[in-house]
Amino acid sequence: MASQPLRLAEEYGPSPGESELAVNPFDGLPFSSRYYELLEQRHALPIWAARFAFLEQLESNPTGVVLVSGEPGSGKSTQIPQWCAEFVLARGFQKGQVTVTQPYPLAARSLALRVADEMDLTLGHEVGYSIPQEDCTGPNTLLRFCWDRLLLQEVASTRGTGVWGVLVLDEAQERSVASDSLQGLLQDARLENLPGDLRVVVVTDPALEPKLRAFWGNPPIVHIPREAGERPSPIYRDTIPPDRVEAACQAVLELCRKEAPGDVLVYLPSEEEISLCCESLSREVESLPLQRLPPRVLPLHPDCGQAVQAVYEDMDARKVVVTHWLADFSFSLPSIQHVIDSGLELRSVYNPRIRAEFQVLRPISKCQAEARRLRARGFPPGSCLCLYPKSFLELEAPPLPQPRVCEENLCSLVLLLKRRQIAEPGECHFLDQPAPEALMQALEDLDYLAALDDDGDLSDLGVILSEFPLAPEMAKALLASCEFDCVDEMLTLAAMLTAAPGFTRPPLSAEEAALRRALEHADGDHSSLIQVYEAFIQSGADEAWCQARGLNWAALCQAHKLRGELLELMQRIELPLSLPAFGSEQNRRDLQKALVSGYFLKVARDTDGTGNYLLLTHKHVAQLSSYCCYRSRRAPARPPPWVLYHNFTISKDNCLSIVSEIEPQMLVELAPPYFLSNLPPSESRDLLNQLREGMADSSAGSESSSVQEFRDPCVLQ
């Protein structure tokens, strides 16, 4: 017999004056006065009118899937999880907890803080969150907010549906790789009638509703009424300004001079432009002749970390929040009354044919443009200034955001799908099917890394690689370090490359440039990152030390946490460790061998001695990044002839980033022979083949020791 939805205080509870008599059913403690203050705000949300319809569908729908469709700012992300928690509590916790996915870690943390406050519960106990390097949950956690990529890894490593009673996939219109993949895996599980009584709630913007309805087979849909309040009429510019940052700054300053009430939300394409805008506005607003406190300028992007909570703080001063696509649908800010929209976004798009990322500056979708405009609705409506002509979006913008599964490197996803025993990743259900060449390239790369066996299934090594929260090539290099006795250094490098990849802006002064040069290592950027990390730890993780050198303090703190997690993981699966030896000649060579073991696909050769590098896997020419330590050396320093790189980005200068010199002999020793044979014709390939033939002749009658030790199952075979 179906259980009845739980009756909580918000339905039949006493008045705030009688709050000492009402008990929170989640922790057994009396409700506080703040609970009732927030409850009044919750009642005013558009979604509140759909509360009973949602709970009824969640309880009685035989398919177990419910779609929730509503505009940004309607209260979906805060209220749906709480109602799901009521549903699970009414069942006596017999079917597990509530897990809510978010496409961005910052959003998961921010929502957990808000929902714990609204439920009058302690964060980390009944309500928690799981994001990279931060697990704020406990044994009694009933409601967990989770970055969708972390949950995808949980799904891949666990048969069935784990301990979830209700799984809420929030912000489905963001089209993240993990969200789309989770929906495919969950649909497969539903069709196979896996045991359990899992409820799946998919929360989306109305623009994606038709596609989701068809994907899930016409499940029940709960429509959220439109928010009361007038919608601003967008004001369009006649032309696109040549300097977006300057145009946005001038628009903000004009609002400040008029002293129009309300906070301001500025959308720019990239984090670099966000930083430039914040720096410029912070200088300019101090000199404005205002009757009130000068505005406080706040950036909002993934690198902000816990500082993002400042956008929610009550302030006497006006807030000017400068952001990009991160805040298209997430981070509802009720105090916003003015929106300034550049209409553009800068995205990294992966090209599998050349194994490189493109930095693409493109128009946002019509769905995103509408979401941005709705930020300024209210009584009376605010303003929405579009820094582009009306025809710009009408002619060039797609209706929906681009699915990220069609734009990202799929190696990590295919590895997880293989872990889930999906033999052909192309057979997995996707809202939009990725390009066949992207899946084929991912399979080929995993085969080169020895993650697949002869039948195309995961090898023992592949299973281990899938356990690490790293890119497959980085995980492979870390495993190879066990054989080459440089685990300590590679742990640091893996954490730094994942969380804090060095300097990201030019030095602001000669003093800062000198401090940076002191951190550079003669062996290349990889060793420089290790040196930066060790100096950071020796400084006591001092934020001022980072600021003086132009380093991201929050990112380095994340790297420190990630390193600890990786070390704990290696100890748990009983992989051998090694003592620190950074700086010795033997360690230098061992570190190079470990890197080549994972990154042999990312090697380039200087063709003319001037720094024009031809990539081995395709005939693209690239230059070293301006932040590369080899570029900062005084003349007549010559660029290294062979380099291993971490990233290749096709942009205005086609940069190789995080570069270190290697010996071609190492590449011949450690890369699979069939990889070298499959390289496109070039002088570089001919040189490597000559080296291979010469090494084979010299080792006739006995195997090379380096090749022999590399044939361990923990490294490339």
XYZ file of C-alpha atoms in Angstrom:
717
model
C 0.000 0.000 0.000
C 1.395 3.411 -0.975
C 2.565 5.563 1.906
C 1.053 9.001 2.412
C 3.141 12.158 1.896
C 4.501 13.462 5.169
C 2.697 16.387 6.761
C 5.325 18.898 7.785
C 5.127 22.163 9.688
C 4.721 24.204 6.507
C 1.364 22.460 5.883
C -0.270 22.309 9.263
C 2.336 23.788 11.568
C 1.691 26.352 14.285
C 2.337 30.025 13.942
C 5.829 31.398 14.580
C 4.712 32.464 18.041
C 4.085 28.824 18.896
C 7.338 27.595 17.336
C 8.523 26.099 20.609
C 5.792 23.456 20.242
C 6.719 22.433 16.683
C 9.456 19.837 16.232
C 11.562 19.376 13.136
C 10.895 15.771 12.042
C 14.377 15.455 10.540
C 16.363 16.047 13.750
C 13.743 16.109 16.507
C 14.589 19.665 17.597
C 12.174 22.612 17.844
C 11.972 24.883 14.808
C 13.750 28.217 15.141
C 12.203 31.606 14.389
C 14.383 31.858 11.269
C 12.719 28.730 9.900
C 9.390 30.565 9.815
C 10.936 33.654 8.269
C 12.334 31.568 5.432
C 9.119 29.538 5.202
C 7.228 32.716 4.415
C 9.666 33.441 1.579
C 9.265 29.876 0.300
C 5.488 30.223 0.183
C 5.935 33.190 -2.159
C 7.910 31.164 -4.719
C 6.082 30.217 -7.957
C 6.881 26.530 -7.418
C 4.935 26.373 -4.166
C 1.665 26.136 -6.098
C 2.910 22.862 -7.625
C 3.899 21.227 -4.326
C 1.027 18.772 -3.950
C 0.979 17.904 -7.654
C 4.672 17.036 -7.465
C 4.389 14.894 -4.324
C 1.404 13.056 -5.798
C 3.292 12.209 -8.985
C 6.395 11.194 -7.030
C 4.321 8.823 -4.894
C 1.996 7.267 -7.444
C 3.744 7.386 -10.840
C 4.413 3.735 -11.843
C 7.407 4.545 -14.078
C 9.303 6.219 -11.239
C 10.257 9.200 -13.454
C 8.892 12.735 -13.015
C 9.788 15.787 -15.089
C 9.647 19.244 -13.524
C 9.596 22.178 -15.931
C 9.983 25.793 -14.844
C 11.785 29.040 -15.546
C 14.959 30.145 -13.737
C 14.242 31.723 -10.379
C 11.025 29.792 -9.754
C 12.460 27.904 -6.774
C 13.022 24.501 -8.441
C 16.537 23.892 -7.147
C 15.776 24.653 -3.491
C 12.247 23.268 -3.029
C 12.200 20.037 -5.072
C 15.049 18.496 -2.989
C 13.233 19.335 0.260
C 9.999 17.755 -0.925
C 11.912 14.643 -1.994
C 13.418 14.502 1.500
C 9.879 14.599 2.932
C 8.936 11.742 0.624
C 11.870 9.604 1.798
C 11.256 10.453 5.446
C 7.601 9.436 5.106
C 8.817 6.033 3.928
C 10.914 5.630 7.059
C 14.246 5.813 5.176
C 13.585 2.310 3.831
C 14.549 3.195 0.260
C 17.656 5.299 0.841
C 18.585 8.951 0.678
C 17.953 11.825 -1.729
C 20.803 12.766 -4.058
C 20.614 15.968 -6.096
C 23.052 16.539 -8.959
C 24.343 19.919 -10.076
C 26.428 20.686 -13.180
C 28.855 22.874 -11.207
C 30.545 22.179 -7.838
C 29.962 25.767 -6.698
C 26.231 25.377 -7.249
C 26.132 22.128 -5.236
C 27.808 23.766 -2.237
C 25.755 26.939 -2.469
C 22.443 25.075 -2.665
C 23.355 22.808 0.254
C 24.017 25.864 2.408
C 20.704 27.463 1.437
C 18.585 24.322 1.790
C 20.088 23.420 5.180
C 19.178 26.930 6.325
C 15.617 26.632 5.015
C 15.147 23.184 6.605
C 16.579 24.418 9.928
C 19.201 21.656 9.870
C 22.960 21.463 10.321
C 25.055 21.349 7.174
C 27.107 18.151 7.111
C 24.565 16.179 9.125
C 21.075 15.757 7.653
C 21.947 17.943 4.640
C 25.350 17.764 2.936
C 27.236 18.065 -0.311
C 29.935 16.221 -2.259
C 32.235 18.112 -4.603
C 35.882 17.594 -5.612
C 38.177 17.596 -2.582
C 35.279 18.358 -0.248
C 32.838 15.806 1.157
C 30.568 17.529 3.654
C 28.322 14.580 4.515
C 27.896 12.204 7.418
C 26.344 8.835 8.258
C 22.970 10.495 8.928
C 22.868 12.581 5.746
C 19.442 12.290 4.150
C 19.750 14.983 1.484
C 22.992 15.239 -0.493
C 23.862 17.751 -3.215
C 26.490 16.353 -5.550
C 28.512 17.430 -8.586
C 27.134 15.330 -11.416
C 30.575 14.050 -12.494
C 31.195 12.581 -9.045
C 27.848 10.827 -9.152
C 28.595 9.455 -12.620
C 31.760 7.885 -11.214
C 29.702 6.333 -8.403
C 27.234 4.907 -10.916
C 30.042 3.484 -13.046
C 31.660 1.664 -10.146
C 28.461 0.306 -8.549
C 25.960 -2.116 -10.032
C 22.356 -1.051 -9.515
C 21.251 2.239 -7.965
C 23.156 2.309 -4.698
C 21.472 3.820 -1.649
C 19.396 6.430 -3.435
C 15.689 6.576 -2.805
C 15.231 9.615 -5.026
C 17.707 10.931 -7.582
C 17.150 14.525 -8.713
C 18.938 15.571 -11.917
C 18.795 19.357 -11.698
C 19.489 21.904 -14.465
C 19.201 19.298 -17.226
C 19.131 22.103 -19.812
C 22.823 22.781 -19.067
C 23.547 19.612 -21.083
C 26.660 18.596 -19.154
C 28.351 15.340 -20.171
C 27.634 13.760 -16.791
C 23.966 14.782 -16.693
C 23.262 13.461 -20.188
C 25.185 10.248 -19.456
C 23.420 9.677 -16.142
C 20.065 9.958 -17.863
C 21.165 7.378 -20.423
C 22.421 4.951 -17.774
C 19.326 5.411 -15.643
C 17.034 4.829 -18.602
C 18.933 1.646 -19.431
C 18.594 0.510 -15.813
C 14.878 1.262 -15.854
C 14.354 -0.649 -19.076
C 16.230 -3.643 -17.668
C 13.991 -3.572 -14.566
C 16.865 -3.493 -12.108
C 15.789 -4.193 -8.519
C 14.891 -1.316 -6.277
C 12.280 1.412 -6.164
C 14.330 4.360 -7.375
C 12.537 7.598 -8.151
C 14.123 9.862 -10.779
C 13.232 13.552 -10.944
C 14.533 15.508 -13.940
C 14.373 19.294 -13.481
C 14.667 21.478 -16.557
C 13.957 24.753 -18.278
C 10.801 24.662 -20.459
C 12.947 24.937 -23.611
C 14.295 21.373 -23.169
C 10.998 19.867 -22.050
C 9.925 18.371 -25.450
C 13.262 16.541 -25.925
C 13.212 15.156 -22.382
C 9.590 14.080 -22.684
C 10.397 12.065 -25.811
C 13.595 10.629 -24.275
C 11.850 9.345 -21.142
C 8.730 8.064 -22.952
C 6.168 10.710 -21.996
C 6.449 10.638 -18.196
C 4.232 12.908 -16.072
C 5.310 16.555 -16.123
C 4.860 19.040 -13.302
C 4.687 22.558 -14.734
C 5.674 25.431 -12.480
C 3.600 28.595 -12.868
C 5.390 31.636 -14.197
C 6.790 33.944 -11.564
C 4.687 36.996 -10.823
C 6.335 40.167 -11.981
C 6.757 42.075 -15.160
C 9.465 41.060 -17.576
C 11.892 43.729 -18.734
C 11.960 44.691 -22.374
C 15.528 44.211 -23.593
C 17.370 47.269 -24.848
C 19.568 46.401 -27.821
C 22.647 48.181 -29.122
C 22.846 49.073 -32.801
C 26.251 47.416 -33.166
C 28.482 45.074 -31.218
C 31.032 47.174 -29.281
C 34.713 46.628 -30.199
C 35.634 46.432 -26.492
C 33.086 44.379 -24.550
C 34.710 44.970 -21.175
C 34.788 48.733 -21.611
C 31.177 48.807 -22.828
C 30.016 46.729 -19.855
C 31.935 48.923 -17.399
C 30.438 52.108 -18.830
C 26.929 50.641 -18.614
C 27.457 49.744 -14.941
C 28.860 53.195 -14.138
C 25.872 54.843 -15.820
C 23.493 52.837 -13.610
C 25.505 53.841 -10.548
C 25.417 57.538 -11.483
C 21.630 57.373 -11.831
C 21.562 55.560 -8.471
C 18.896 53.233 -9.833
C 17.909 50.782 -7.065
C 18.864 47.119 -7.197
C 21.926 45.019 -7.845
C 23.559 44.517 -11.244
C 24.435 41.277 -13.055
C 26.988 41.487 -15.891
C 27.527 38.631 -18.364
C 30.866 38.441 -20.198
C 32.272 35.549 -22.272
C 35.361 34.497 -20.291
C 37.033 34.485 -16.884
C 39.796 36.722 -18.228
C 37.259 39.386 -19.198
C 35.482 38.960 -15.849
C 38.761 39.724 -14.051
C 39.490 42.745 -16.261
C 35.987 44.096 -15.723
C 36.148 43.647 -11.940
C 39.537 45.367 -11.740
C 38.365 48.304 -13.866
C 35.063 48.755 -12.014
C 36.703 48.501 -8.594
C 38.907 51.475 -9.533
C 36.175 53.532 -11.170
C 33.385 53.224 -8.581
C 35.555 54.671 -5.813
C 35.622 58.030 -7.587
C 31.859 58.278 -8.293
C 30.014 61.110 -6.473
C 27.383 58.916 -4.807
C 25.025 59.519 -1.892
C 25.475 55.939 -0.703
C 28.332 53.503 -0.263
C 30.210 52.673 -3.485
C 29.110 49.422 -5.132
C 30.891 46.206 -4.264
C 32.170 44.384 -7.356
C 32.069 40.569 -7.105
C 33.286 37.986 -9.649
C 31.343 34.752 -10.094
C 33.105 31.924 -11.942
C 34.373 28.391 -11.110
C 37.678 29.573 -9.608
C 35.951 31.715 -6.965
C 35.648 28.797 -4.532
C 33.927 29.520 -1.237
C 34.170 33.276 -1.918
C 31.128 32.836 -4.163
C 28.890 33.025 -1.082
C 29.553 36.781 -0.998
C 27.002 37.242 -3.787
C 24.273 36.095 -1.358
C 25.297 38.253 1.603
C 23.122 41.164 2.677
C 25.037 44.394 2.124
C 24.349 48.078 2.552
C 26.157 48.713 -0.728
C 24.916 47.782 -4.183
C 26.352 44.532 -5.561
C 27.741 44.300 -9.093
C 28.160 40.610 -9.934
C 30.293 39.889 -13.004
C 29.912 36.380 -14.397
C 29.584 34.236 -17.550
C 27.639 31.109 -18.586
C 28.002 29.710 -15.053
C 25.080 31.890 -13.891
C 22.776 31.397 -16.873
C 20.544 29.020 -14.898
C 22.302 28.436 -11.560
C 22.785 30.962 -8.732
C 19.414 32.730 -8.529
C 19.937 36.196 -7.051
C 16.612 37.814 -6.054
C 18.198 41.234 -5.522
C 19.209 41.578 -9.191
C 17.279 44.299 -11.017
C 19.657 45.139 -13.850
C 21.276 42.797 -16.381
C 24.019 43.678 -18.860
C 24.482 40.899 -21.409
C 27.330 40.569 -23.919
C 25.451 37.770 -25.724
C 28.635 35.696 -26.097
C 30.358 32.774 -24.421
C 33.894 31.400 -24.678
C 33.917 27.608 -24.666
C 36.550 24.924 -25.153
C 35.503 22.542 -27.928
C 37.509 19.347 -28.405
C 38.389 18.140 -31.891
C 39.014 14.365 -31.758
C 40.687 14.257 -35.169
C 43.649 16.317 -33.989
C 43.313 15.712 -30.226
C 43.165 19.439 -29.494
C 40.845 21.969 -27.925
C 39.575 25.035 -29.750
C 38.731 28.208 -27.865
C 35.431 29.141 -29.505
C 33.837 32.546 -28.981
C 30.223 32.131 -30.031
C 26.709 33.522 -29.477
C 24.773 32.151 -26.532
C 21.576 30.233 -27.245
C 18.134 31.840 -27.315
C 17.317 29.837 -24.189
C 20.292 31.375 -22.350
C 19.421 34.877 -23.548
C 15.888 34.515 -22.198
C 17.176 33.165 -18.870
C 19.477 36.166 -18.536
C 16.659 38.604 -19.298
C 14.418 36.996 -16.681
C 16.952 37.797 -13.974
C 15.654 41.385 -14.035
C 11.920 40.691 -13.748
C 9.920 42.145 -10.868
C 7.553 44.908 -9.756
C 8.448 47.215 -11.394
C 10.613 45.368 -13.915
C 14.314 46.101 -13.978
C 16.441 46.682 -17.054
C 18.201 44.369 -19.497
C 20.848 45.965 -21.709
C 22.014 43.711 -24.557
C 25.402 44.725 -25.959
C 24.430 43.510 -29.433
C 21.760 44.166 -32.101
C 18.443 42.314 -31.936
C 19.257 40.559 -35.208
C 22.452 39.084 -33.720
C 20.699 36.345 -31.711
C 17.815 35.947 -34.139
C 20.172 35.064 -36.991
C 23.095 33.342 -35.242
C 21.963 31.874 -31.911
C 20.831 28.218 -31.629
C 17.599 27.586 -29.725
C 19.283 25.536 -26.949
C 22.752 25.289 -25.387
C 25.114 22.941 -27.196
C 25.290 19.463 -25.588
C 28.725 19.134 -24.021
C 28.879 15.434 -24.895
C 29.360 16.573 -28.491
C 32.141 19.002 -27.566
C 34.387 17.349 -24.964
C 37.077 14.690 -24.949
C 35.173 11.461 -24.232
C 38.072 9.309 -22.979
C 37.059 9.565 -19.326
C 33.400 8.936 -20.147
C 34.151 5.872 -22.301
C 36.394 4.500 -19.540
C 33.503 4.783 -17.077
C 31.018 3.266 -19.531
C 33.385 0.331 -20.026
C 33.526 0.009 -16.240
C 29.745 -0.230 -16.352
C 30.220 -3.162 -18.769
C 28.740 -1.317 -21.737
C 30.673 -2.999 -24.539
C 29.814 -0.432 -27.208
C 29.600 3.132 -25.814
C 27.788 4.154 -28.993
C 24.885 1.961 -27.890
C 24.388 3.912 -24.675
C 21.341 6.152 -24.691
C 22.187 9.842 -25.047
C 19.893 12.823 -25.460
C 22.150 13.690 -28.392
C 24.452 11.021 -29.745
C 28.148 12.045 -29.805
C 30.001 11.903 -33.109
C 31.239 8.388 -33.999
C 34.774 9.704 -34.569
C 34.814 11.106 -31.016
C 33.936 7.687 -29.570
C 36.424 5.937 -31.872
C 39.218 8.315 -30.893
C 38.460 7.722 -27.212
C 38.582 3.948 -27.693
C 41.822 4.226 -29.645
C 43.473 6.338 -26.950
C 42.369 3.927 -24.209
C 43.774 1.049 -26.256
C 47.122 2.844 -26.565
C 47.093 3.311 -22.769
C 46.548 -0.478 -22.332
C 43.224 0.197 -20.594
C 41.464 -2.276 -22.933
C 42.134 -5.951 -23.503
C 42.119 -7.821 -26.825
C 38.313 -8.138 -26.695
C 37.819 -4.397 -26.190
C 36.784 -4.768 -22.548
C 38.509 -3.100 -19.618
C 41.855 -4.640 -18.744
C 42.993 -4.954 -15.139
C 44.919 -1.743 -15.662
C 41.802 -0.063 -17.072
C 39.837 -0.961 -13.943
C 42.508 0.728 -11.806
C 42.574 3.793 -14.071
C 38.802 4.184 -13.716
C 39.166 4.467 -9.938
C 41.145 7.702 -10.162
C 39.423 11.111 -10.464
C 41.928 12.008 -13.184
C 42.161 12.029 -16.953
C 43.192 8.521 -18.145
C 46.626 9.657 -19.349
C 47.329 11.349 -16.020
C 46.177 8.273 -14.095
C 48.445 6.134 -16.298
C 51.440 8.344 -15.568
C 50.691 8.110 -11.846
C 50.566 4.314 -12.004
C 53.807 4.239 -14.009
C 55.479 6.257 -11.255
C 55.102 3.192 -9.018
C 57.558 1.393 -11.310
C 59.942 4.313 -11.643
C 60.096 5.224 -7.917
C 58.781 8.771 -8.244
C 55.305 8.429 -6.734
C 55.741 11.346 -4.335
C 56.594 13.773 -7.131
C 53.925 12.436 -9.495
C 51.238 12.766 -6.815
C 52.121 16.438 -6.540
C 52.160 16.834 -10.298
C 48.816 15.075 -10.789
C 47.197 17.334 -8.195
C 48.710 20.494 -9.633
C 47.853 19.680 -13.249
C 44.259 18.939 -12.237
C 43.594 21.806 -9.828
C 46.250 24.540 -10.117
C 48.093 24.627 -13.476
C 50.566 27.386 -12.625
C 50.510 31.006 -13.730
C 47.486 32.181 -15.700
C 48.257 35.880 -16.199
C 51.327 38.037 -16.922
C 53.237 39.471 -13.921
C 51.986 42.857 -12.771
C 55.382 44.223 -11.759
C 59.117 43.586 -12.041
C 59.133 42.401 -8.427
C 56.427 39.823 -9.127
C 58.280 38.673 -12.247
C 61.441 38.122 -10.208
C 59.545 36.119 -7.578
C 58.095 33.955 -10.325
C 61.451 33.291 -11.923
C 62.714 32.004 -8.588
C 60.078 29.246 -8.793
C 60.996 28.115 -12.302
C 62.888 24.854 -12.678
C 65.505 24.133 -15.318
C 63.871 20.803 -16.226
C 60.656 22.404 -17.489
C 57.132 23.356 -16.487
C 56.256 20.048 -14.842
C 59.160 20.321 -12.411
C 58.310 24.000 -11.929
C 54.812 22.998 -10.782
C 56.317 20.627 -8.213
C 58.608 23.432 -7.035
C 55.662 25.849 -6.772
C 53.706 23.345 -4.678
C 56.589 22.642 -2.305
C 57.256 26.352 -1.834
C 53.533 26.895 -1.183
C 53.523 24.227 1.524
C 56.717 25.656 3.039
C 55.040 29.082 3.199
C 52.329 27.581 5.380
C 49.779 27.847 2.549
C 49.971 31.617 2.962
C 47.546 33.581 0.787
C 49.746 36.695 0.737
C 52.645 34.575 -0.539
C 50.461 33.487 -3.472
C 49.256 37.007 -4.238
C 52.815 38.318 -4.404
C 53.608 35.754 -7.119
C 50.371 35.869 -9.095
C 49.293 32.384 -8.005
C 45.745 31.273 -7.284
C 45.647 30.548 -3.559
C 42.286 28.733 -3.673
C 43.478 26.504 -6.541
C 46.666 25.587 -4.659
C 44.597 24.692 -1.592
C 42.471 22.455 -3.819
C 45.635 20.833 -5.184
C 46.780 20.117 -1.618
C 43.456 18.411 -0.819
C 43.469 16.455 -4.072
C 46.991 15.215 -3.439
C 45.876 13.844 -0.096
C 42.903 12.105 -1.715
C 45.095 10.526 -4.385
C 47.574 9.300 -1.785
C 44.752 7.793 0.259
C 43.353 6.088 -2.846
C 46.747 4.581 -3.736
C 47.132 3.265 -0.209
C 43.631 1.787 -0.276
C 44.270 -0.193 -3.458
C 47.727 -1.135 -2.146
C 49.890 0.474 -4.806
C 53.590 0.890 -3.940
C 54.784 4.329 -2.806
C 58.233 5.903 -2.837
C 60.139 8.444 -0.766
C 60.634 12.047 -1.992
C 63.718 12.492 -4.173
C 62.913 15.636 -6.135
C 65.995 17.359 -7.503
C 68.260 14.364 -8.002
C 69.398 13.346 -11.483
C 67.882 9.876 -11.128
C 64.555 11.332 -10.048
C 64.586 13.706 -13.019
C 64.885 10.789 -15.424
C 62.354 8.666 -13.535
C 59.837 11.509 -13.601
C 60.307 11.914 -17.351
C 59.745 8.176 -17.876
C 56.541 8.232 -15.845
C 55.247 11.232 -17.796
C 56.089 9.681 -21.157
C 54.288 6.493 -20.069
C 51.017 8.405 -19.876
C 51.525 11.305 -22.261
C 53.281 9.737 -25.271
C 50.289 10.919 -27.333
C 51.273 14.492 -26.502
C 54.785 14.919 -27.856
C 56.078 17.531 -30.305
C 59.375 18.208 -32.075
C 61.008 21.536 -32.876
C 61.426 21.355 -36.648
C 63.668 24.360 -37.268
C 65.296 25.306 -33.966
C 63.151 28.429 -33.514
C 60.324 27.031 -31.404
C 57.975 25.900 -34.174
C 56.791 22.547 -32.853
C 55.261 19.907 -35.095
C 52.926 17.602 -33.164
C 53.564 13.895 -33.658
C 49.958 12.739 -33.936
C 48.997 15.259 -36.625
C 50.712 17.894 -38.712
C 49.811 20.971 -36.687
C 52.484 23.491 -35.773
C 52.367 25.116 -32.336
C 54.421 27.431 -30.143
C 55.216 27.383 -26.469
C 52.861 29.279 -24.183
C 53.981 32.699 -23.022
C 53.963 31.315 -19.464
C 56.347 28.474 -20.329
C 59.603 28.551 -18.384
C 61.587 27.996 -21.598
C 60.205 31.272 -22.980
C 61.361 33.285 -19.972
C 64.991 32.224 -20.222
C 67.447 34.811 -21.413
C 68.852 34.550 -24.953
C 70.571 32.740 -26.535
C 68.693 29.854 -24.863
C 67.527 27.424 -27.547
C 64.088 25.766 -27.351
C 64.281 22.071 -26.450
C 64.170 19.841 -29.567
C 61.625 17.321 -28.181
C 58.914 18.212 -25.660
C 56.029 16.593 -23.860
C 53.026 18.881 -23.284
C 49.905 18.775 -21.136
C 47.511 20.708 -23.377
C 47.343 21.934 -26.947
C 44.816 24.696 -27.554
C 44.056 26.052 -30.983
C 43.567 29.765 -30.521
C 45.114 32.914 -31.892
C 48.621 31.614 -31.100
C 48.208 27.773 -31.034
C 49.821 27.175 -27.660
C 51.403 24.174 -26.010
C 50.935 24.593 -22.260
C 52.844 22.894 -19.411
C 55.844 21.711 -21.411
C 58.962 19.733 -20.477
C 61.896 18.464 -22.504
C 62.167 14.721 -23.102
C 64.598 12.429 -24.854
C 63.228 10.726 -27.978
C 64.861 7.490 -26.846
C 62.402 7.394 -23.923
C 59.490 7.697 -26.318
C 60.768 4.756 -28.366
C 61.280 2.670 -25.226
C 57.976 3.402 -23.515
C 55.346 4.022 -26.199
C 53.629 0.983 -27.758
C 55.312 -0.031 -31.024
C 51.984 0.045 -32.857
C 51.499 3.658 -31.763
C 54.775 4.664 -33.421
C 53.813 2.696 -36.526
C 50.462 4.488 -36.727
C 51.946 7.986 -36.645
C 51.354 10.050 -39.794
C 54.356 10.261 -42.173
C 56.839 12.890 -41.056
C 60.519 13.447 -40.440
C 59.840 12.983 -36.734
C 58.392 9.517 -37.291
C 61.365 8.563 -39.443
C 63.761 9.670 -36.711
C 61.901 7.629 -34.092
C 61.894 4.545 -36.315
C 65.642 4.903 -36.875
C 66.145 5.115 -33.124
C 63.987 2.041 -32.616
C 65.981 0.042 -35.160
C 69.275 1.148 -33.622
C 68.119 0.258 -30.123
C 66.885 -3.128 -31.328
C 70.272 -3.889 -32.857
C 72.171 -2.850 -29.729
C 69.960 -4.969 -27.472
C 70.133 -8.138 -29.601
C 70.422 -11.179 -27.359
C 69.238 -9.349 -24.250
C 66.218 -7.240 -23.445
C 66.569 -3.607 -22.547
C 66.145 -3.162 -18.792
C 63.889 -0.145 -19.251
C 61.593 -2.043 -21.606
C 61.549 -5.077 -19.313
C 60.517 -3.110 -16.230
C 57.876 -1.317 -18.250
C 56.168 -4.602 -19.101
C 54.655 -4.783 -15.668
C 50.834 -4.960 -15.774
C 50.615 -1.645 -13.916
C 51.997 0.241 -16.896
C 51.575 0.376 -20.653
C 51.927 -2.965 -22.377
